[in-house]
PDB file of C-alpha atoms in Angstrom:
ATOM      1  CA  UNK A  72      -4.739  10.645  -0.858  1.00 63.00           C
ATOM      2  CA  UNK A  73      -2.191   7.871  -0.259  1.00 67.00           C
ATOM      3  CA  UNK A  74      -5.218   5.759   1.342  1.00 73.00           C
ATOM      4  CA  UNK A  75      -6.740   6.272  -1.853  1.00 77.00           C
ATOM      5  CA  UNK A  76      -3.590   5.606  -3.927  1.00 74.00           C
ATOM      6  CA  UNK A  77      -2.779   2.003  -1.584  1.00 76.00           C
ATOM      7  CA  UNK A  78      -6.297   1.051  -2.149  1.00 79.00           C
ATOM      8  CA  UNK A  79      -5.876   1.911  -5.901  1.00 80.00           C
ATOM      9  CA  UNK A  80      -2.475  -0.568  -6.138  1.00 78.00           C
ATOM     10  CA  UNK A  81      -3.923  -3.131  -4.141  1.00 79.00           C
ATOM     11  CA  UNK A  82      -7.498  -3.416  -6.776  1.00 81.00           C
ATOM     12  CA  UNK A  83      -4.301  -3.318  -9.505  1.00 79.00           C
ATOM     13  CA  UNK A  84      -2.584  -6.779  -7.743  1.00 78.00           C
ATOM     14  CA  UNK A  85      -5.857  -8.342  -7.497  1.00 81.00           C
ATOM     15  CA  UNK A  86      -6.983  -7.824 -10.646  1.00 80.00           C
ATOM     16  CA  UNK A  87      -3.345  -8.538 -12.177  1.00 75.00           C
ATOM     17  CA  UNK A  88      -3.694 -11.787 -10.594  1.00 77.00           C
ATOM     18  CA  UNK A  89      -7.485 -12.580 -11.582  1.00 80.00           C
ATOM     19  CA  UNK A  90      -6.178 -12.213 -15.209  1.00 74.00           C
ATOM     20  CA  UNK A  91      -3.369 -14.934 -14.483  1.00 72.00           C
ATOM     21  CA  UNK A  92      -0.844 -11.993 -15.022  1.00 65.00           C
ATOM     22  CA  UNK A  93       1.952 -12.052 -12.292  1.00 68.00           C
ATOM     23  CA  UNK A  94       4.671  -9.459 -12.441  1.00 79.00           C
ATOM     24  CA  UNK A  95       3.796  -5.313 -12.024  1.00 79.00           C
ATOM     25  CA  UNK A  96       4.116  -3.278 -14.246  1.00 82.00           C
ATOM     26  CA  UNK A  97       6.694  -0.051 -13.722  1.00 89.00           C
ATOM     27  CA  UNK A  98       3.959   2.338 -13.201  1.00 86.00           C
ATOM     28  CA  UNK A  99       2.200  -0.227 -11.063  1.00 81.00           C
ATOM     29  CA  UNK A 100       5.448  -0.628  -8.843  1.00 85.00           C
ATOM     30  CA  UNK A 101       5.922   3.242  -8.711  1.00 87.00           C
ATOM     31  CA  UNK A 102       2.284   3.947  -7.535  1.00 84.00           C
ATOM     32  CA  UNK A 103       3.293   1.303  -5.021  1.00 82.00           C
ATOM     33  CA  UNK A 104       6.179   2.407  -4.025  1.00 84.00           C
ATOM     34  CA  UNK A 105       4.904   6.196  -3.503  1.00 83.00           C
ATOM     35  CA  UNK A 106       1.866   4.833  -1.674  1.00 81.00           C
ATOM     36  CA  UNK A 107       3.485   3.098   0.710  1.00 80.00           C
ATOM     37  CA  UNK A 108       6.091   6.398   0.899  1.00 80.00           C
ATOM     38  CA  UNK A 109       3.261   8.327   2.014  1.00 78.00           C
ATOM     39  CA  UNK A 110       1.871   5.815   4.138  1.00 78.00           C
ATOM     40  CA  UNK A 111       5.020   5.739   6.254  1.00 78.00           C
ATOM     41  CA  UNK A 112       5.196   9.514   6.578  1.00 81.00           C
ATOM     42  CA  UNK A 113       1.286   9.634   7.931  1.00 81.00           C
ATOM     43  CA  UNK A 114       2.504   6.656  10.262  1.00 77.00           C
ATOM     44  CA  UNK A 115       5.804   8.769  11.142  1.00 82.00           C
ATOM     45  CA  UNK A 116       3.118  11.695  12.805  1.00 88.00           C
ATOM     46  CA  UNK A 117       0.566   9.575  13.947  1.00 88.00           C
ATOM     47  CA  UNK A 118      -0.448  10.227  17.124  1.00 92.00           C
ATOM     48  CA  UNK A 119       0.933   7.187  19.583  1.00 92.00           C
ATOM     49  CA  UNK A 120      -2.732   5.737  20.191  1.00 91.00           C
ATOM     50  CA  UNK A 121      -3.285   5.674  16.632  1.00 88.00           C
ATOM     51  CA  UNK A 122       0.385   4.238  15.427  1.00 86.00           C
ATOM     52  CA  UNK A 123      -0.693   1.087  18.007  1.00 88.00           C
ATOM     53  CA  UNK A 124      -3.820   0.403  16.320  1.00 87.00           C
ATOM     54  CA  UNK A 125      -2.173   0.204  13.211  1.00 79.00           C
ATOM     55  CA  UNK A 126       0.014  -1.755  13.923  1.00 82.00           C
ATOM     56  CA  UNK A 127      -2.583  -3.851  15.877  1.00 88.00           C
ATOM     57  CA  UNK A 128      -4.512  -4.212  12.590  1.00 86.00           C
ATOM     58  CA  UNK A 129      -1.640  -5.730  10.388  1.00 83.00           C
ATOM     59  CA  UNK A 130      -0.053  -7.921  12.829  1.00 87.00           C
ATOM     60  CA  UNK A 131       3.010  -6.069  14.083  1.00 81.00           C
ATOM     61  CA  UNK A 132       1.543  -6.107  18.289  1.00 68.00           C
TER      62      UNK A 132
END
């Protein structure tokens, strides 16, 4: 669900900025803000293996 939820924000930024709009909303910022919430918290348990690769994939290796 929070995979779903990130994607969901991101489509929301990208669109946002297609449309030449650039601040967030405050439901756009809370949806971000509780994505990324529930990101951390899956990241928190992940195994050790996995927590690498993630971090792998967005630069923090």
């Amino acid at each position: 669900m929070a995979e779903t939820q990130a994607q969901r924000v991101a489509a929301q930024a990208r669109l946002r900025q297609s449309e030449g709009r650039r601040r967030m909303t405050r439901e756009e910022i809370d949806a971000m803000v509780n994505a990324l919430g529930d990101l951390v918290g899956v990241v928190r348990v992940a195994d050790p293996n996995d927590k690498a690769e993630v971090h792998t994939q967005i630069g923090w290796s």
